[in-house]
mmCIF file of N, CA, C and O in Angstrom:
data_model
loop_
_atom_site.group_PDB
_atom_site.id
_atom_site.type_symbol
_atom_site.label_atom_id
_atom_site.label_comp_id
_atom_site.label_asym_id
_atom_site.label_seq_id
_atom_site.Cartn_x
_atom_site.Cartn_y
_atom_site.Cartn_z
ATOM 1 N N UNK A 101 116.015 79.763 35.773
ATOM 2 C CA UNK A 101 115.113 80.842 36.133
ATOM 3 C C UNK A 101 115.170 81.920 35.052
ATOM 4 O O UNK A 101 116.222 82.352 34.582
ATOM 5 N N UNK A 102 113.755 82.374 34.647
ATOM 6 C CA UNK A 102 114.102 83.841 33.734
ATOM 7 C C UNK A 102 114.845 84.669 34.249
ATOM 8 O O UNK A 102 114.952 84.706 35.475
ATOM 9 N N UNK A 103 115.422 85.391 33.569
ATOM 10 C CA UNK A 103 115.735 86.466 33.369
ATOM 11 C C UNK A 103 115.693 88.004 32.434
ATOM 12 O O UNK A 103 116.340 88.230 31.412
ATOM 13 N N UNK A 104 114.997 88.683 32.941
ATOM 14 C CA UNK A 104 114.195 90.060 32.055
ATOM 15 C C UNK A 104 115.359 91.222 32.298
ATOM 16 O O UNK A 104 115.882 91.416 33.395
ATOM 17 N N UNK A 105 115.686 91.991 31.043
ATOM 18 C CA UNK A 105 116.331 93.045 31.147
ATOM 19 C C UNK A 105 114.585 94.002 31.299
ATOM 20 O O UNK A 105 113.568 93.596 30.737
ATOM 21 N N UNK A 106 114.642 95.284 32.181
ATOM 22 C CA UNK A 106 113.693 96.366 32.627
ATOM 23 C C UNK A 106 115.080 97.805 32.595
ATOM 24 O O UNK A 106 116.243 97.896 32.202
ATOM 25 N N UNK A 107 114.104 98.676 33.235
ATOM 26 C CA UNK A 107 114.700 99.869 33.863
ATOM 27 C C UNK A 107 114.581 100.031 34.631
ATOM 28 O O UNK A 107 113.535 99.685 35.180
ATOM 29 N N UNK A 108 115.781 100.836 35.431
ATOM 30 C CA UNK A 108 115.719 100.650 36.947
ATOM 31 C C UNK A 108 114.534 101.446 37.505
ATOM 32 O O UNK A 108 114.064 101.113 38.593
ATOM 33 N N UNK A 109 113.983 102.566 36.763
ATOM 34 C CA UNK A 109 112.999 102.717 37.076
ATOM 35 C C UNK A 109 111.606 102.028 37.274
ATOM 36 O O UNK A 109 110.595 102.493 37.800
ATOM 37 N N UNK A 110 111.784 101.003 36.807
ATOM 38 C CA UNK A 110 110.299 99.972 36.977
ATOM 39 C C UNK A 110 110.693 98.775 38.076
ATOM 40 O O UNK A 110 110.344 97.595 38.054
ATOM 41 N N UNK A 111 111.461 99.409 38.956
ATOM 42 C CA UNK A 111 111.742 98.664 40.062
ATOM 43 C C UNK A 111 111.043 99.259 41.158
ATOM 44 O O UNK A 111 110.868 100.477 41.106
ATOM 45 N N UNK A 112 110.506 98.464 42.382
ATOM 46 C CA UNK A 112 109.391 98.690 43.134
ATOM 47 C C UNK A 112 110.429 98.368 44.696
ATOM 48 O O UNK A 112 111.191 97.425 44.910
ATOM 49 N N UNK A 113 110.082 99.547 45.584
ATOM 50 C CA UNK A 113 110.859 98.978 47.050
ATOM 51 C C UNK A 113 110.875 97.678 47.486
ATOM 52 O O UNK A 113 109.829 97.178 47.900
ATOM 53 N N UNK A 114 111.854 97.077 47.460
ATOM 54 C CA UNK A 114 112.190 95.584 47.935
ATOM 55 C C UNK A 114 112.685 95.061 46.740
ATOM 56 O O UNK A 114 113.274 94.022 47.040
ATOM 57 N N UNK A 115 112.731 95.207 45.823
ATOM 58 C CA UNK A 115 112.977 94.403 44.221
ATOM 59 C C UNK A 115 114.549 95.103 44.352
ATOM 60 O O UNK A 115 115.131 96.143 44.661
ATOM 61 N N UNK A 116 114.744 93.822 43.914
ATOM 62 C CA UNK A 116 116.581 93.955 43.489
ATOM 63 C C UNK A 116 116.849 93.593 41.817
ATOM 64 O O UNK A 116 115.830 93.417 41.149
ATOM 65 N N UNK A 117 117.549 93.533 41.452
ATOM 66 C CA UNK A 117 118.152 93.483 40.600
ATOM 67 C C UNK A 117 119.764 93.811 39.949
ATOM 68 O O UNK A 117 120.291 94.576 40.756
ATOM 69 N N UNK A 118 120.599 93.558 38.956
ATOM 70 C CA UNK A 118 121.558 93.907 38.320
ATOM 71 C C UNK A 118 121.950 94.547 37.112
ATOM 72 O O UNK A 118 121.604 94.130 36.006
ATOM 73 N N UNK A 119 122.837 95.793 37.338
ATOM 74 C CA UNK A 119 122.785 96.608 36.662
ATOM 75 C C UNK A 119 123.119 95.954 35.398
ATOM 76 O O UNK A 119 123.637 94.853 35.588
ATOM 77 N N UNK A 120 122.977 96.310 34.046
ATOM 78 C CA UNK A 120 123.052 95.959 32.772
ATOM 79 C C UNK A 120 123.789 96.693 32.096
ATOM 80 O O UNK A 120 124.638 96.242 31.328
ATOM 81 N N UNK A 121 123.520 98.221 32.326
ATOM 82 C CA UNK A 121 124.072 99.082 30.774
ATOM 83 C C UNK A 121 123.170 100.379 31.734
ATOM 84 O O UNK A 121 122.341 100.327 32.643
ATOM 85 N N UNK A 122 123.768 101.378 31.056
ATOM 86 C CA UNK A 122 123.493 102.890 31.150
ATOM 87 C C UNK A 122 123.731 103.266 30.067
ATOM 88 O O UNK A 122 124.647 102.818 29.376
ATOM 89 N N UNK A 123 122.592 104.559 29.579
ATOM 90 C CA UNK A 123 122.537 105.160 28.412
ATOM 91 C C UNK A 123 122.088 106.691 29.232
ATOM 92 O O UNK A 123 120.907 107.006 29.380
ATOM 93 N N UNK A 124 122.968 107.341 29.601
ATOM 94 C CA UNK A 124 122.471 108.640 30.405
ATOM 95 C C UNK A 124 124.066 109.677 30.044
ATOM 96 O O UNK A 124 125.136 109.126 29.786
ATOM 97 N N UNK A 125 123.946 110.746 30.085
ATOM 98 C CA UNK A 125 124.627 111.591 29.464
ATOM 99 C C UNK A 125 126.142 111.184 30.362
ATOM 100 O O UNK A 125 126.308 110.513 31.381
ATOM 101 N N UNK A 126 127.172 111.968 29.414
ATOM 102 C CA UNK A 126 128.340 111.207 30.715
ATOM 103 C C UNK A 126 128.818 112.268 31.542
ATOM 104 O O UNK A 126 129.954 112.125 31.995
ATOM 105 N N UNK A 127 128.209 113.266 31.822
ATOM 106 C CA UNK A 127 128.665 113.954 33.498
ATOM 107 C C UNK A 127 128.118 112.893 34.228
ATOM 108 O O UNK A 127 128.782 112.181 34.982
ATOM 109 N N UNK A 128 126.219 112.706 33.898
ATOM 110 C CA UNK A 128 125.540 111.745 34.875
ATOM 111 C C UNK A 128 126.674 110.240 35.186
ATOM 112 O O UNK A 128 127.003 109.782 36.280
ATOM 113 N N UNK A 129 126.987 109.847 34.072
ATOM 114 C CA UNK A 129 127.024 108.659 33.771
ATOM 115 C C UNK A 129 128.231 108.474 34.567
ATOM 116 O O UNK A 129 128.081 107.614 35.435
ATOM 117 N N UNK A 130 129.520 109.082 34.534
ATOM 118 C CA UNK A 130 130.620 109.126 35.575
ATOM 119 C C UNK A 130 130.317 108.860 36.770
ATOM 120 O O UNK A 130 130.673 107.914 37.474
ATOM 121 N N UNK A 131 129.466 109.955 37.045
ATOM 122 C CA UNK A 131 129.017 110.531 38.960
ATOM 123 C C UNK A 131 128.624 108.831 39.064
ATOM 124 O O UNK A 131 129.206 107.978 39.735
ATOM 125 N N UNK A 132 127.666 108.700 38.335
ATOM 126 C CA UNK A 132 126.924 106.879 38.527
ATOM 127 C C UNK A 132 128.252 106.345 39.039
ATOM 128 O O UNK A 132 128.528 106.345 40.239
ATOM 129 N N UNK A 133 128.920 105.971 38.261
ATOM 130 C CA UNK A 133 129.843 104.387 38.264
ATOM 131 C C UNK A 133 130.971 105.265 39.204
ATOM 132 O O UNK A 133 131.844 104.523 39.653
ATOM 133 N N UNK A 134 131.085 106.345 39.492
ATOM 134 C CA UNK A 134 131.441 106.591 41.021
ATOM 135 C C UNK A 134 131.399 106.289 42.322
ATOM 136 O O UNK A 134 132.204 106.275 43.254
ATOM 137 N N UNK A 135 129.760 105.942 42.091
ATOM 138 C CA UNK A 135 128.684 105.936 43.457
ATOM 139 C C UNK A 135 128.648 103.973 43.250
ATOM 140 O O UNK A 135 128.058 103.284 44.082
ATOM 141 N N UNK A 136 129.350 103.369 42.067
ATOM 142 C CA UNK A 136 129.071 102.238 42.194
ATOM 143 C C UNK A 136 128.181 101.627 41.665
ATOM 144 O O UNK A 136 127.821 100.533 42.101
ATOM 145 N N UNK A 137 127.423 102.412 40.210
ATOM 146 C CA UNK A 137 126.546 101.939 39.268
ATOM 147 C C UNK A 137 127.635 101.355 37.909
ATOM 148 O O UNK A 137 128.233 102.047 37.085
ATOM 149 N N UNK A 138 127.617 100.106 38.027
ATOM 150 C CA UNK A 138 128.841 99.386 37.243
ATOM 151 C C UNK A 138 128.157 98.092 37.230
ATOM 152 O O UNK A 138 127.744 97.477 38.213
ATOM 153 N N UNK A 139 128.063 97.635 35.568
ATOM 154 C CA UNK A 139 127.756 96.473 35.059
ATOM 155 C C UNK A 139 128.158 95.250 36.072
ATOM 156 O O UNK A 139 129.188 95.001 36.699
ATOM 157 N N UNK A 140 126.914 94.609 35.956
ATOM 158 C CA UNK A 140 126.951 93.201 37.502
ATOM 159 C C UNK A 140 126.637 93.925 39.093
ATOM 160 O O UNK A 140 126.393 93.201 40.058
ATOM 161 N N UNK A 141 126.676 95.245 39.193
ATOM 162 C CA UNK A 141 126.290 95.551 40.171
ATOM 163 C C UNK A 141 124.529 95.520 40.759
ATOM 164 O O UNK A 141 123.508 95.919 40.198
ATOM 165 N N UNK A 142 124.744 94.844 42.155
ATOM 166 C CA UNK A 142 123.562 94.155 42.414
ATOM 167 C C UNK A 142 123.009 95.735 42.973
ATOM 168 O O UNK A 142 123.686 96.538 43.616
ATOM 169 N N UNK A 143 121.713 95.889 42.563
ATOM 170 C CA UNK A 143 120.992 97.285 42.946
ATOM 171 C C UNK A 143 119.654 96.966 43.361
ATOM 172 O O UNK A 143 119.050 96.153 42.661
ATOM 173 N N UNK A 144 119.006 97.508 44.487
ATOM 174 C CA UNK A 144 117.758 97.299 45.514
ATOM 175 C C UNK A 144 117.308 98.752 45.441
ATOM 176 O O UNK A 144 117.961 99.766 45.686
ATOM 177 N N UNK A 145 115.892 98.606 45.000
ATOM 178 C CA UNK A 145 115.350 99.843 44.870
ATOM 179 C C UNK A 145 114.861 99.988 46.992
ATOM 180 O O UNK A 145 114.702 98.906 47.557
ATOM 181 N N UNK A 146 114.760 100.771 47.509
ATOM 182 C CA UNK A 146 114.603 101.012 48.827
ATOM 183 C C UNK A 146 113.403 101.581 49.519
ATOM 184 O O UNK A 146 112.745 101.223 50.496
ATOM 185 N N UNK A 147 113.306 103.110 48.249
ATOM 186 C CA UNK A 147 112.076 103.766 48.966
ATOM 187 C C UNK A 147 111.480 104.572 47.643
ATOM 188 O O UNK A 147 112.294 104.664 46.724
ATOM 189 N N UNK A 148 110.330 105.100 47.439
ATOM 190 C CA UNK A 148 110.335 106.020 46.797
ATOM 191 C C UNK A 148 109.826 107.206 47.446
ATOM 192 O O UNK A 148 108.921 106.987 48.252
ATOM 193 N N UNK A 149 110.204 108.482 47.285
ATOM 194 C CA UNK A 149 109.416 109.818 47.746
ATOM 195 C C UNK A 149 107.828 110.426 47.531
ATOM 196 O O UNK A 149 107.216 110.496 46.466
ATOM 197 N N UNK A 150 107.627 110.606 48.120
ATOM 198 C CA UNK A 150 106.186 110.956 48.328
ATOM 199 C C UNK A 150 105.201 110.943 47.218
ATOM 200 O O UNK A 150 104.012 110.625 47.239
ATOM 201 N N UNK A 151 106.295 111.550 45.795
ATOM 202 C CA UNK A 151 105.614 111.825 44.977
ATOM 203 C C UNK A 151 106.173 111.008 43.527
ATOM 204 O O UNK A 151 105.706 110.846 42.399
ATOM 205 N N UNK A 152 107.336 110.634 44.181
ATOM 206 C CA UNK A 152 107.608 109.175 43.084
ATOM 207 C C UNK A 152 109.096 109.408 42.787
ATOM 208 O O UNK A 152 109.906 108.559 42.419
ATOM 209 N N UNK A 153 109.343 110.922 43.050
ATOM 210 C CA UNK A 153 110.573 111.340 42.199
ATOM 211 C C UNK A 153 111.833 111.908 43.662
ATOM 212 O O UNK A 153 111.205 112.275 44.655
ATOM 213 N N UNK A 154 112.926 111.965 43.777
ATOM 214 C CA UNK A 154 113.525 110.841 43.502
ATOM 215 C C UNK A 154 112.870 109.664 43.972
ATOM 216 O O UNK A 154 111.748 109.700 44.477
ATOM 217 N N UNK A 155 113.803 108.208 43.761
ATOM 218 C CA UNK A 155 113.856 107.007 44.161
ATOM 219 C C UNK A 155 115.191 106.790 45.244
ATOM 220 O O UNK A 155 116.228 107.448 45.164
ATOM 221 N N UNK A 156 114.986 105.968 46.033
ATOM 222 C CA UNK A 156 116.508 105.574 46.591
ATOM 223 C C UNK A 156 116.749 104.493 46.186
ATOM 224 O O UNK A 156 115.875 103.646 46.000
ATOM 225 N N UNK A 157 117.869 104.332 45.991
ATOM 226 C CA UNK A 157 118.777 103.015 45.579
ATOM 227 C C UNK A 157 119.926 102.539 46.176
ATOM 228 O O UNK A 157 120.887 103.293 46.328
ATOM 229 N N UNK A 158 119.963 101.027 46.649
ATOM 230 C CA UNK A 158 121.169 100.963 48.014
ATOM 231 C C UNK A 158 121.698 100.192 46.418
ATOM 232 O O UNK A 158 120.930 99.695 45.593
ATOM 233 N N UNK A 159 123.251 100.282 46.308
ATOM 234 C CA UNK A 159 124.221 99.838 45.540
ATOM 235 C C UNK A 159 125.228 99.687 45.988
ATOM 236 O O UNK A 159 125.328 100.707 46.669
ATOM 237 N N UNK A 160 126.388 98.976 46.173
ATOM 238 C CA UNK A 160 127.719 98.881 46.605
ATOM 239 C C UNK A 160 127.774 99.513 48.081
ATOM 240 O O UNK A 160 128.708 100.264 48.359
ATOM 241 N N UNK A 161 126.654 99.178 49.153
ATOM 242 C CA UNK A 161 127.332 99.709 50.222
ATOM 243 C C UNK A 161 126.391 101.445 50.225
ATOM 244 O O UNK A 161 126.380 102.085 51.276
ATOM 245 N N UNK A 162 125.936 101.805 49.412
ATOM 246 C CA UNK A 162 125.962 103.302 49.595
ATOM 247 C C UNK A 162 123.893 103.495 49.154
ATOM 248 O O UNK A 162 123.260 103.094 48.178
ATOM 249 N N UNK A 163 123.472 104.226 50.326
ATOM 250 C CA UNK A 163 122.130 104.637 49.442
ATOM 251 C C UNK A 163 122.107 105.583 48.675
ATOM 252 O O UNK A 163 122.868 106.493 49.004
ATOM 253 N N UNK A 164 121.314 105.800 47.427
ATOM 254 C CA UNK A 164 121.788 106.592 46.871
ATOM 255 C C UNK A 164 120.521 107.199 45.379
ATOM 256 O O UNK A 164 120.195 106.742 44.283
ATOM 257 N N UNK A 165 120.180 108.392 46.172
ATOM 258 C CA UNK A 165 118.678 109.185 45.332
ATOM 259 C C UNK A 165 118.986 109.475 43.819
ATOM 260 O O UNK A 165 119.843 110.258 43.410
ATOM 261 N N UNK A 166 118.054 108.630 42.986
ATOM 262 C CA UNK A 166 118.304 108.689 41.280
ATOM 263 C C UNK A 166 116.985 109.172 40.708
ATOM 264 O O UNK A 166 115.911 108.587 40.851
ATOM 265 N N UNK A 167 117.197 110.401 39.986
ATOM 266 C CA UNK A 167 115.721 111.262 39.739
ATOM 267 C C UNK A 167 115.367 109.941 38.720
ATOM 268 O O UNK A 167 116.069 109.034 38.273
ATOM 269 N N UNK A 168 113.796 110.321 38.565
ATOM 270 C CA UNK A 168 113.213 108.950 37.619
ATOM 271 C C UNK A 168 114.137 109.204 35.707
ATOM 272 O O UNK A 168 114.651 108.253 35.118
ATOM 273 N N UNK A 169 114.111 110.466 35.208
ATOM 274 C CA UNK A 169 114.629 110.642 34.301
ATOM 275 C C UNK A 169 116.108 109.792 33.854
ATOM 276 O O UNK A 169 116.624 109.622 32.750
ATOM 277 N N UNK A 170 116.531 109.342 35.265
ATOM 278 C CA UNK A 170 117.910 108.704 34.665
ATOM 279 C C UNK A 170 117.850 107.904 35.074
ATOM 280 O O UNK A 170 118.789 107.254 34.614
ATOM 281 N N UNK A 171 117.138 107.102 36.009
ATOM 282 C CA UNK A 171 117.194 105.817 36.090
ATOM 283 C C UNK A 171 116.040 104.944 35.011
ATOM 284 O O UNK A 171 115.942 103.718 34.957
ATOM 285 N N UNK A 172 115.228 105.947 34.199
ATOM 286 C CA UNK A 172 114.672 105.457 32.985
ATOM 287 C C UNK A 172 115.487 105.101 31.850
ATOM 288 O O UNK A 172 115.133 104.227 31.059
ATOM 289 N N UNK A 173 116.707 105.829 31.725
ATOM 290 C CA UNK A 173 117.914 105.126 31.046
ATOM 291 C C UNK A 173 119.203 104.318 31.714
ATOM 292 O O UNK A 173 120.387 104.499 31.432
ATOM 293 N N UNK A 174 118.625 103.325 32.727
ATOM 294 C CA UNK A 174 119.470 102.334 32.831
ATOM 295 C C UNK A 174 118.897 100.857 32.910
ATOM 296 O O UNK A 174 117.676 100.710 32.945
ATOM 297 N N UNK A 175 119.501 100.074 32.929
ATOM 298 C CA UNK A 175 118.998 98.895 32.303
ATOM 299 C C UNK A 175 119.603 97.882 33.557
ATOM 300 O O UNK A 175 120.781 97.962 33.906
ATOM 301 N N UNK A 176 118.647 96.933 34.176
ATOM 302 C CA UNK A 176 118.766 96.468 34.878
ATOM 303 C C UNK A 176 117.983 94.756 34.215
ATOM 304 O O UNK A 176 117.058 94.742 33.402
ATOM 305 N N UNK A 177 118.633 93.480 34.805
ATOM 306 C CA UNK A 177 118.525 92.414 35.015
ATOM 307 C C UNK A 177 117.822 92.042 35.885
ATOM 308 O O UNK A 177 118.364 92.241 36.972
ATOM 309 N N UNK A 178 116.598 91.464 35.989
ATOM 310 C CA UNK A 178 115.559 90.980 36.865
ATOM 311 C C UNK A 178 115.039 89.634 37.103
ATOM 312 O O UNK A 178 114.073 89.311 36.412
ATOM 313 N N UNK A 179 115.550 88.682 38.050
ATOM 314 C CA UNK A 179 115.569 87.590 37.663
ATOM 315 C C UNK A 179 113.874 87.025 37.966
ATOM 316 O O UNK A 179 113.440 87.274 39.090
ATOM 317 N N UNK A 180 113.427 86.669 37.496
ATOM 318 C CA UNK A 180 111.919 86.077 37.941
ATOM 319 C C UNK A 180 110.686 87.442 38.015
ATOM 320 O O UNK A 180 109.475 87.385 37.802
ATOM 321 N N UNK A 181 111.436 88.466 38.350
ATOM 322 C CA UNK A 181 110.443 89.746 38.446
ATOM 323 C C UNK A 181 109.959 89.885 40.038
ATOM 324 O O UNK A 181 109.338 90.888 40.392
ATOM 325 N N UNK A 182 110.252 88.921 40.881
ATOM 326 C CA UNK A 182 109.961 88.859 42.484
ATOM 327 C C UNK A 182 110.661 89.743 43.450
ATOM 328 O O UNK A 182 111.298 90.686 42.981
ATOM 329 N N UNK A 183 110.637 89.612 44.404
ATOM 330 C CA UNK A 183 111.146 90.311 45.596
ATOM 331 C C UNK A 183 112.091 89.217 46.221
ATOM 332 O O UNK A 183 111.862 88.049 45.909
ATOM 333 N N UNK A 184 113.162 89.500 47.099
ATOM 334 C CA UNK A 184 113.727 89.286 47.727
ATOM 335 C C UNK A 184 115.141 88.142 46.989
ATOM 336 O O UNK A 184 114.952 86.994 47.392
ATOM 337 N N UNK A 185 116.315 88.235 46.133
ATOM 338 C CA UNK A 185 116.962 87.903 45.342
ATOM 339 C C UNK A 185 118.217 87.314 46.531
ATOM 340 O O UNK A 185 119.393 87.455 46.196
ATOM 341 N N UNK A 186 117.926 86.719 47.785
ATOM 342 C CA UNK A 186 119.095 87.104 48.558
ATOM 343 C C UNK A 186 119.873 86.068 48.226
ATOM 344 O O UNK A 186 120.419 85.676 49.257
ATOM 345 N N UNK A 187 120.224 85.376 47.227
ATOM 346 C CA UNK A 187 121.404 84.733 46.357
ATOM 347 C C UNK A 187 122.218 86.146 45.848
ATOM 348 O O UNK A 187 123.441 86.060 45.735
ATOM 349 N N UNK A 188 121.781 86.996 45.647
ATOM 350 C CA UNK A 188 122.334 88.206 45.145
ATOM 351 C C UNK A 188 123.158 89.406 45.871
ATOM 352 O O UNK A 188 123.973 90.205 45.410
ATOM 353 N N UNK A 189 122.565 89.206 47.356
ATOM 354 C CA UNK A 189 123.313 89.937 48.418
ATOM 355 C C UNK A 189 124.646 89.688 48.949
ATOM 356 O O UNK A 189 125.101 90.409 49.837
#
């Protein structure tokens, strides 16, 4: 099956994927891999807000609101580009 590196921002509610790499400043970048944004981590975009900004993101157990600015610098694994990955859950 393909596999496409994207940004987590070009992930759509229901689309999953795995985290790749972060390129976001490192106060952000800590708080992340705090909350459980860590290379191989399987990430499901959930909802977006009214107006696009934040996004929610369920990761390790935790939901969790990522303004679009920083989830435009992280890099996520997308296998096929489809919905529903539940080999991945």
């Amino acid at each position: 099956m393909e596999v496409r590196i994207g940004r987590l921002s070009a992930l759509r509610p229901g689309q999953r994927g795995r985290i790749a790499g972060m390129h976001v400043a490192e106060n952000i970048g800590q708080r992340l891999r705090d909350m459980g944004f860590v290379r191989g981590a399987v990430i499901e975009c959930v909802y977006a807000s009214p107006f696009g900004d934040p996004v929610a993101y369920f990761v390790k157990g935790t939901l969790i609101a990522v303004r679009n600015e920083d989830a435009e610098n992280i890099e996520v694994e997308v296998e096929g580009g489809g919905r529903g990955h539940e080999k991945w859950a």
